[in-house]
Coordinates of C-alpha atoms in Angstrom, one line a residue:
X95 CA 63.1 142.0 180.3
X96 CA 66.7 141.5 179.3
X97 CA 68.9 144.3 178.8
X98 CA 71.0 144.9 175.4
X99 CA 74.4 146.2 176.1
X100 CA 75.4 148.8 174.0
X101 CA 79.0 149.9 172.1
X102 CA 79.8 153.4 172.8
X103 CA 82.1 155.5 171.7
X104 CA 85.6 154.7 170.5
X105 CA 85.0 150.4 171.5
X106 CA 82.2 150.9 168.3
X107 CA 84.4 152.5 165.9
X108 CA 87.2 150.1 166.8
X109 CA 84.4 147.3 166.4
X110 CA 83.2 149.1 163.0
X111 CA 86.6 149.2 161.7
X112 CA 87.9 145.7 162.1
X113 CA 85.2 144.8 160.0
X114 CA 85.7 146.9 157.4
X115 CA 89.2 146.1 157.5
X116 CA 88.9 142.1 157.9
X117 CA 86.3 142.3 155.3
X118 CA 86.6 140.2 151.7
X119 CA 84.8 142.8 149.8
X120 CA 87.5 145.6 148.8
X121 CA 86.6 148.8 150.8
X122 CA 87.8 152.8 150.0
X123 CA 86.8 156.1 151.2
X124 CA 87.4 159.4 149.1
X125 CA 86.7 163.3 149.4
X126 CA 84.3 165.0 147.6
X127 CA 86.0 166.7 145.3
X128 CA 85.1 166.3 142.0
X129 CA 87.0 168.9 140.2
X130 CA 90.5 167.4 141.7
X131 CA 90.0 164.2 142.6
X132 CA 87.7 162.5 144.4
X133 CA 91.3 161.6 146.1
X134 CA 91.5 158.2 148.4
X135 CA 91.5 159.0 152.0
X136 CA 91.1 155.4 153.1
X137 CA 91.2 151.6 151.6
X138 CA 90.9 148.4 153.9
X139 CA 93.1 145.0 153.2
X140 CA 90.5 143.8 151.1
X141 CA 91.3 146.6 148.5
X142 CA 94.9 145.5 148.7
X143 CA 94.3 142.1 148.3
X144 CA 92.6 142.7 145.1
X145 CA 94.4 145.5 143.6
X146 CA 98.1 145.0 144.8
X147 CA 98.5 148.2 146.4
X148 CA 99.0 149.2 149.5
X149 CA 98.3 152.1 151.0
X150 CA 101.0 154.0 151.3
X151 CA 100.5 153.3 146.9
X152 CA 96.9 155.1 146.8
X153 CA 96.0 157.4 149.8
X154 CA 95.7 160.7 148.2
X155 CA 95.3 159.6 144.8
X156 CA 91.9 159.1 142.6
X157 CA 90.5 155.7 141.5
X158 CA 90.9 156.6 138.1
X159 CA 94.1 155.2 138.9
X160 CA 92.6 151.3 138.8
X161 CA 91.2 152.1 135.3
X162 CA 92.9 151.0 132.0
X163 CA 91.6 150.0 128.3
X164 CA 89.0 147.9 128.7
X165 CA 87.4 150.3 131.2
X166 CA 83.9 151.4 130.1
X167 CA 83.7 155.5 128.8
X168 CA 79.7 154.6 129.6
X169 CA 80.5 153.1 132.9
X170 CA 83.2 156.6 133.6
X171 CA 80.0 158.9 132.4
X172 CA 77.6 156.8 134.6
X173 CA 79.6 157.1 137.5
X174 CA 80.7 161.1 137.3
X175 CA 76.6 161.7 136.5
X176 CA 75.8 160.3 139.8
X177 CA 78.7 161.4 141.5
X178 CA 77.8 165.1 140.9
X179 CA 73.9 164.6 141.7
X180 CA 75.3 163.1 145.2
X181 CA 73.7 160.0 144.0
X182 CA 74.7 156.2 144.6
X183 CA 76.2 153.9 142.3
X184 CA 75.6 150.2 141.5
X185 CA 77.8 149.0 138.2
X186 CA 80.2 146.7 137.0
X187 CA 83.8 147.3 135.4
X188 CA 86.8 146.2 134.5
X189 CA 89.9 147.6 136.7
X190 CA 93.5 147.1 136.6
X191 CA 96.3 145.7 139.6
X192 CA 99.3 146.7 140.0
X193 CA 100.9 144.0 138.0
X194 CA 98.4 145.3 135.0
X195 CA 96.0 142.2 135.3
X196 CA 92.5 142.9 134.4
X197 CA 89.9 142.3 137.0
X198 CA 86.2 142.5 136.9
X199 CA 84.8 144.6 140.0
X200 CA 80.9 145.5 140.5
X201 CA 81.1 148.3 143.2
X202 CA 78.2 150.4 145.4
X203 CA 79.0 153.7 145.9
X204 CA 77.5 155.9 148.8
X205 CA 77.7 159.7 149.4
X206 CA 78.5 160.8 153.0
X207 CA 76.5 164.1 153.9
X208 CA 77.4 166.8 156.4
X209 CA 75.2 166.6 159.3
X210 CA 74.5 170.5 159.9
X211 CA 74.7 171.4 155.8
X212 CA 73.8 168.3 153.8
X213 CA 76.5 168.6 151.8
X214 CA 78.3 165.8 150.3
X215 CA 82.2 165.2 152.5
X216 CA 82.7 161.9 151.5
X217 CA 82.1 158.7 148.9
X218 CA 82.3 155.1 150.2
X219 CA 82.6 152.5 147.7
X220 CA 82.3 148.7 148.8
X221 CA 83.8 146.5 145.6
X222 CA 83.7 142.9 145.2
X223 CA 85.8 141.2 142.9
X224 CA 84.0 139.1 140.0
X225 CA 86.0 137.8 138.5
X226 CA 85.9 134.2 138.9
X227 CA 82.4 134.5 138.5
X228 CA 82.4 136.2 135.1
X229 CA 84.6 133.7 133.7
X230 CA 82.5 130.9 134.9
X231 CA 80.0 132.3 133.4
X232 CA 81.5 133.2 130.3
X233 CA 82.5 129.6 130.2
X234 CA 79.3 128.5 130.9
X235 CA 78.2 130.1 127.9
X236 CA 81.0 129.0 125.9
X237 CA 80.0 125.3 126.9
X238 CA 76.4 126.0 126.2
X239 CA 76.8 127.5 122.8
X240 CA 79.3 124.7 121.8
X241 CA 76.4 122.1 123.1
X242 CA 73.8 123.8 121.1
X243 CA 75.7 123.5 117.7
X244 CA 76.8 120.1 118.6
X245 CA 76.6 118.0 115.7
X246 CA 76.0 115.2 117.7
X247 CA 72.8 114.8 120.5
X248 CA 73.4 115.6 124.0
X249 CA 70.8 114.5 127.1
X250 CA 71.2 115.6 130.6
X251 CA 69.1 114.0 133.5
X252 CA 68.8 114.4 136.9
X253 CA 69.9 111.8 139.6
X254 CA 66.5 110.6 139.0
X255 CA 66.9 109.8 135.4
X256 CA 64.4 113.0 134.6
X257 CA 65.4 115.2 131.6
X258 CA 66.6 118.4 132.1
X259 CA 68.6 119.4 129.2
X260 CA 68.5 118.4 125.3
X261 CA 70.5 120.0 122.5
X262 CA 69.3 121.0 119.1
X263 CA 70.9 118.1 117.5
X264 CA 68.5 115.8 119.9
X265 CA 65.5 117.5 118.4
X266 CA 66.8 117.3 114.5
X267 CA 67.4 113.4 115.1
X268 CA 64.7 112.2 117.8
X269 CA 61.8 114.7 116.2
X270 CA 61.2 115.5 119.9
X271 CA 60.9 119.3 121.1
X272 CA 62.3 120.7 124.0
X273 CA 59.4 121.4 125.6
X274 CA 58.1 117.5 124.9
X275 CA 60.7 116.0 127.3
X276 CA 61.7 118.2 129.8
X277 CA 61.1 116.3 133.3
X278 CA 60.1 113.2 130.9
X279 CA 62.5 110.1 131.6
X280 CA 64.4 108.8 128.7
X281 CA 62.7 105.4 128.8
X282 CA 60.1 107.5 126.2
X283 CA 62.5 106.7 123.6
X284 CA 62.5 102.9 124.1
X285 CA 61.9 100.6 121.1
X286 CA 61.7 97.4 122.6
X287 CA 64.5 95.7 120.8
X288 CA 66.5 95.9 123.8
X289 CA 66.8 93.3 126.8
X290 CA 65.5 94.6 130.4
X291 CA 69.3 93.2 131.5
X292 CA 70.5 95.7 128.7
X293 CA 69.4 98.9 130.9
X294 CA 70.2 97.0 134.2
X295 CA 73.9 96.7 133.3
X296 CA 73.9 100.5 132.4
X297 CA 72.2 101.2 135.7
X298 CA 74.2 99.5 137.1
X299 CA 77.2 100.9 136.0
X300 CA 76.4 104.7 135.8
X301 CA 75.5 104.4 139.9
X302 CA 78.7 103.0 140.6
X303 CA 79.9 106.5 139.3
X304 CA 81.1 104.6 136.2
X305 CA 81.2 105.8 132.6
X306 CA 78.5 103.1 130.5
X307 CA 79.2 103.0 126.6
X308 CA 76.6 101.4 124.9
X309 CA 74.4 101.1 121.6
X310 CA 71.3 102.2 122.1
X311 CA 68.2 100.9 119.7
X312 CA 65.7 103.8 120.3
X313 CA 62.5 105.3 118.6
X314 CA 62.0 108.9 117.4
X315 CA 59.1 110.3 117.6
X316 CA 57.2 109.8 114.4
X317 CA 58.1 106.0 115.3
X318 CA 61.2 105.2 113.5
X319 CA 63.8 103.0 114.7
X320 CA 67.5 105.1 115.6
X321 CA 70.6 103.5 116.4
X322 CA 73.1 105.5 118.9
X323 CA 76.1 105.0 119.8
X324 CA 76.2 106.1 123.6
X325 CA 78.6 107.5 126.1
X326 CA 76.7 108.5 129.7
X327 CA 79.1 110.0 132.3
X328 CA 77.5 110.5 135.6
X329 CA 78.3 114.2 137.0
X330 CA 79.7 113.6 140.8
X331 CA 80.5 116.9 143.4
X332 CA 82.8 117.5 145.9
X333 CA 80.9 115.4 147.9
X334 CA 80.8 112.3 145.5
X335 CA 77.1 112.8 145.4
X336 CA 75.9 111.9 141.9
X337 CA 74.1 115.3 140.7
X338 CA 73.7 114.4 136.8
X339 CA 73.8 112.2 134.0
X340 CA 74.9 113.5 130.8
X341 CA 74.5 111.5 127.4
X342 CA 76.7 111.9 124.4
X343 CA 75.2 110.4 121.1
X344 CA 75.9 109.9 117.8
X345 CA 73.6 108.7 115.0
X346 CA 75.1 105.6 113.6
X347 CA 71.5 104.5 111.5
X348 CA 72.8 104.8 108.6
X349 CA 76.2 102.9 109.3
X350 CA 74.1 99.6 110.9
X351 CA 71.3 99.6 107.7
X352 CA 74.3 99.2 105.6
X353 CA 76.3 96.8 108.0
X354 CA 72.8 94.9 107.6
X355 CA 72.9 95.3 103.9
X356 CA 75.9 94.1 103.6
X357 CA 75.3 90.8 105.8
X358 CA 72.4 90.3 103.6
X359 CA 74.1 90.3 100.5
X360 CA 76.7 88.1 102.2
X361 CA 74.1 85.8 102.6
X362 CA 71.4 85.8 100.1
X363 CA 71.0 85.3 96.1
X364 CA 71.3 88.6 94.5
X365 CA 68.5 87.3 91.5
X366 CA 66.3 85.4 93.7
X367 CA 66.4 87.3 97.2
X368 CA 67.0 83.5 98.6
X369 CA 69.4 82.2 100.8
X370 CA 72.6 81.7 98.8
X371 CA 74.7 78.8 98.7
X372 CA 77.1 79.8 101.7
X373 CA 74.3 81.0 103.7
X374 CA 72.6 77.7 103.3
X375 CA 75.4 75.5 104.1
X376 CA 75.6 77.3 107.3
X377 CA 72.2 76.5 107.7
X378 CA 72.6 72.6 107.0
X379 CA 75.5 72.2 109.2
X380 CA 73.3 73.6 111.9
X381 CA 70.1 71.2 111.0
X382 CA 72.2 68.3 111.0
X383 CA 73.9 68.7 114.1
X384 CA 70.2 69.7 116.0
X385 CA 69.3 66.5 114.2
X386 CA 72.2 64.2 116.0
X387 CA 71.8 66.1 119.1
X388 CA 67.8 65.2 119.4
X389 CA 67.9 62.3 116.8
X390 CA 65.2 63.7 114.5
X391 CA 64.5 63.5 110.9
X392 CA 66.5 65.6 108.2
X393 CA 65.9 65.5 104.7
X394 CA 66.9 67.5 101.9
X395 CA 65.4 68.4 98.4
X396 CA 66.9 69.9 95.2
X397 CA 65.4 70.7 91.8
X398 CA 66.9 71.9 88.9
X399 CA 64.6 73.6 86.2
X400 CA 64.5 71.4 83.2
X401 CA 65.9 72.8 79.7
X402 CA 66.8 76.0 81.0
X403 CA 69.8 76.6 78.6
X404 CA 66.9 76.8 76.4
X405 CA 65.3 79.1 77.6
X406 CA 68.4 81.7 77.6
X407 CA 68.9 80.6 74.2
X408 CA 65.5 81.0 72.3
X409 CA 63.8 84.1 74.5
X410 CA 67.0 85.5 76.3
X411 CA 68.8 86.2 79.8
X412 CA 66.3 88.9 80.8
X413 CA 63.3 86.1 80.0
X414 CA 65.4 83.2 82.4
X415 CA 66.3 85.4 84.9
X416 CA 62.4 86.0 85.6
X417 CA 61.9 82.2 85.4
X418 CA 64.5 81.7 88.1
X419 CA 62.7 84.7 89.9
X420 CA 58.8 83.5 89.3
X421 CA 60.1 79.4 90.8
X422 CA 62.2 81.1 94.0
X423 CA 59.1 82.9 94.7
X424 CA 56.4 80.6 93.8
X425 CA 58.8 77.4 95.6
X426 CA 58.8 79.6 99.2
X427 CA 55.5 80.3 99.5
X428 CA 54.4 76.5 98.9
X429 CA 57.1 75.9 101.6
X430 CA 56.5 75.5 105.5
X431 CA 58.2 78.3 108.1
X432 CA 60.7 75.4 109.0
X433 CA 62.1 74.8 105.4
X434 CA 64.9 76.5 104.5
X435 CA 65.2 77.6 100.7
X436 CA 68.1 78.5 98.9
X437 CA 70.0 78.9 95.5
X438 CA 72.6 76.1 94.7
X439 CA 73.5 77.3 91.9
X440 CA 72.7 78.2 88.2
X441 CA 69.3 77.0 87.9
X442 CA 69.5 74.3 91.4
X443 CA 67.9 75.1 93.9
X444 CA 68.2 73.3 97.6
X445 CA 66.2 73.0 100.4
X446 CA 66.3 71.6 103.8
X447 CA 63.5 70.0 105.6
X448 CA 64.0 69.6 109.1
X449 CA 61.7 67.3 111.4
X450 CA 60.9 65.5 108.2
X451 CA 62.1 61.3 107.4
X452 CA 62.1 60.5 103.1
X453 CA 58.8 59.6 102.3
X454 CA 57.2 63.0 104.2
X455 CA 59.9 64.8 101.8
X456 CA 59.0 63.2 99.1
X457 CA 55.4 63.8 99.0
X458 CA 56.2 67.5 99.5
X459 CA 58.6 67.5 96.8
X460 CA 55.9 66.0 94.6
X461 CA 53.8 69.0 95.9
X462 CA 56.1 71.2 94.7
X463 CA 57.2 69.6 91.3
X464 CA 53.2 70.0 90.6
X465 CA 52.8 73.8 91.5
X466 CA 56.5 74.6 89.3
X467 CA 54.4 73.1 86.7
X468 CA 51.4 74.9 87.0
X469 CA 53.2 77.9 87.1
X470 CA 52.6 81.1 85.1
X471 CA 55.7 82.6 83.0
X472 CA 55.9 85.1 80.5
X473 CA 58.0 82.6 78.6
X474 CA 55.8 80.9 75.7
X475 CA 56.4 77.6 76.9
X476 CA 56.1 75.9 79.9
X477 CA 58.4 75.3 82.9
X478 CA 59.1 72.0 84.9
X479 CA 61.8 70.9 87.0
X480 CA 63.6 67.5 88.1
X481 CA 63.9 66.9 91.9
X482 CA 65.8 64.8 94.2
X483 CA 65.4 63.3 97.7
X484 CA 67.4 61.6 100.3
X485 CA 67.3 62.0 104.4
X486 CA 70.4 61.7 106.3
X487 CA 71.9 59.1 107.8
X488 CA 74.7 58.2 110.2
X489 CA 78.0 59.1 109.3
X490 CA 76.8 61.4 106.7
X491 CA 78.7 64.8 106.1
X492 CA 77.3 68.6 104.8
X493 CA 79.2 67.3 101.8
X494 CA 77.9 63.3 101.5
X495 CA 74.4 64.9 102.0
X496 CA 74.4 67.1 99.3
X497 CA 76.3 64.9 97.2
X498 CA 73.5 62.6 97.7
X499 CA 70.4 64.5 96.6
X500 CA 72.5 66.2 94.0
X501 CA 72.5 62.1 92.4
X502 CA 68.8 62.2 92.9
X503 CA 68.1 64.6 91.0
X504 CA 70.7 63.9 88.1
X505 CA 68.7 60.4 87.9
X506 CA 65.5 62.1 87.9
X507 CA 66.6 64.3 85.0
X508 CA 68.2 61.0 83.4
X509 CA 64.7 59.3 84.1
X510 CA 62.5 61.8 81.6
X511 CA 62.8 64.9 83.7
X512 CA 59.4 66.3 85.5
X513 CA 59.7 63.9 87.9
X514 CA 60.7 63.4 91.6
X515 CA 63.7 60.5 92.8
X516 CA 64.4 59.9 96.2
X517 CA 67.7 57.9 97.1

């Protein structure tokens, strides 16, 4: 059996009181005396570390001494209640130094009883110094409260990519509780819309400790589509170890539907709801160069209604206007997926037939004269229309093309009208 050596004598309290003195925790031994004091008798290096006194500044004196005014009057009356019941102590204060600065200091006091009366000789008190940590955490809290009223939606993860934290702002715009993602991984916003290389890049990026900016295209929980414009920092410690992810949105829906709206109206007939005239040039360049590039067939067709001054004349804009309306709609649903439709202009209308040579045009715009004429108006009288074919050929221009089938139909109209020309 192995023997302990043991510390006797003066070699233990020399032991005992290089601890105490060599100790981070402030340390300071008083009398008894309530009615006087209790005065210091003894304070270790950690108590002048924190305070700024020395000794020589405090032996003899009371603690009272460390108070100021932010000092507690509860904290004073819970302390001199267990004092005089020769109770201990566990609180937290605020004390002053030396120089005046406030400190926060939770302290454990101990009484020190006679060993032949019982009495109370003596109070230790052991006080640590929390200050650092009460700021922390009062920043903390400032940081979590100004998260929580963020106006714009904040998403923490884990290394893993599992949630951890969401805002209130992230419920409001996603629809999604709390308690409904918590541990889930973001992908349960997905919409689809995005490439896989999209969230690769971002991947990517964030491992390589990186900041990733992006706009994300994701889906709230009742379904709807939500556009976010994305900043995702990863958190990294002292040790450059990746610890979090944390995702700063804001909602820019409403800003893309009317980016969206806008490029519409850019590009389609504000009667109609068809292409417009710029927006189907654009598509005719391209057609014609697919149609060099792969030498395929390209023809166009355009109609113009017949009489339609008349028709503004004798029964009004409001009546023409759904004319031109009832032919756009009634012309692209006769049409194939390939065609392209689109307002020329006034009453002309255009449209581009890829994959298609003259004659197959043709037929289709004799199709089409057919069904204009068979259509059903709320004008009295009937409506026709005059069209014109051509195909393209080499050398021809956006401009020599349309010039082209523009002539068609002028002679068709010259011919008697209600009729189809191809040139």
């Amino acid at each position: 059996m192995t023997t302990v050596p043991s510390i006797e004598g003066y070699e233990k309290l020399r032991l005992l009181e290089t601890a105490i003195e060599h100790s981070l925790n402030a340390v300071l031994v008083t009398d008894a005396d309530l009615d006087e004091g209790p005065r210091i008798l003894y304070v270790n290096r950690g108590f002048e570390r924190i305070t700024g006194y020395s000794r020589d500044d405090v032996l003899g004196k009371t603690p009272r001494m460390l108070q100021g005014p932010e000092t507690s009057e509860e904290f004073r009356h819970e302390l001199r209640a267990a004092l005089e019941q020769g109770h201990s102590y566990d609180g937290e204060t605020v004390n002053y130094t030396r120089e005046g600065r406030r400190y926060v200091v939770s302290l454990h006091i101990s009484p020190i009883y006679a060993d032949d009366t019982g009495a109370v000789t003596h109070f230790v008190s052991v006080q640590r110094d929390e200050t650092e940590d009460r700021e922390r955490d009062d920043q903390l809290r400032l940081l979590s409260t100004a998260l929580e009223v963020a106006g714009d939606p904040v998403l923490i993860t884990d290394p893993q990519g599992n949630i951890v934290y969401v805002n209130v702002a992230f419920e409001e715009q996603t629809g999604y509780s709390r308690n409904q993602v918590l541990g889930q991984n973001p992908r349960l916003f997905k919409s689809g819309q995005q490439e896989d290389a999209f969230y690769q890049e971002m991947w990517e990026t964030l491992k390589r400790g990186d900041t990733f900016r992006g706009e994300f295209v994701n889906r709230r929980h009742d379904g709807s589509l939500i556009h976010l414009e994305q900043t995702i920092n990863p958190v990294i410690n002292e040790r450059g170890q990746i610890t979090h992810y944390v995702a700063i949105g804001k909602d820019i829906t409403d800003r893309v539907r009317m980016e969206d709206e806008v490029r519409r109206l850019a590009h389609t007939d504000w009667l109609t709801g068809l292409a417009n005239r710029l927006s189907l040039g654009d598509t005719l360049e391209t057609e014609m160069e697919r149609s060099r590039r792969y030498g395929r067939p390209l023809s166009l067709i355009m109609f113009d209604i017949d009489h339609f001054k008349d028709f503004n004349d004798d029964y009004g804009h409001e009546t023409g206007d759904e004319v031109l309306k009832k032919l756009a709609d009634t012309v692209r649903k006769a049409l194939r997926e390939a065609d392209a439709l689109g307002r020329w202009g006034g009453e002309e209308f255009m449209v581009v037939v890829p994959e298609t040579p003259c004659k197959g045009a043709e037929a289709m715009a004799e199709k089409l004269r057919q069904t204009v004429a068979a259509m059903k108006t709320s004008c009295p009288i009937s409506v026709t229309a005059s069209f014109g074919v051509t195909d393209m050929r080499p050398g021809d221009t956006p401009k020599t093309f349309a010039r082209r089938v523009d002539e068609a139909m002028y002679q068709a109209k010259e011919a008697g009208r209600n009729r189809v020309v191809s040139l």
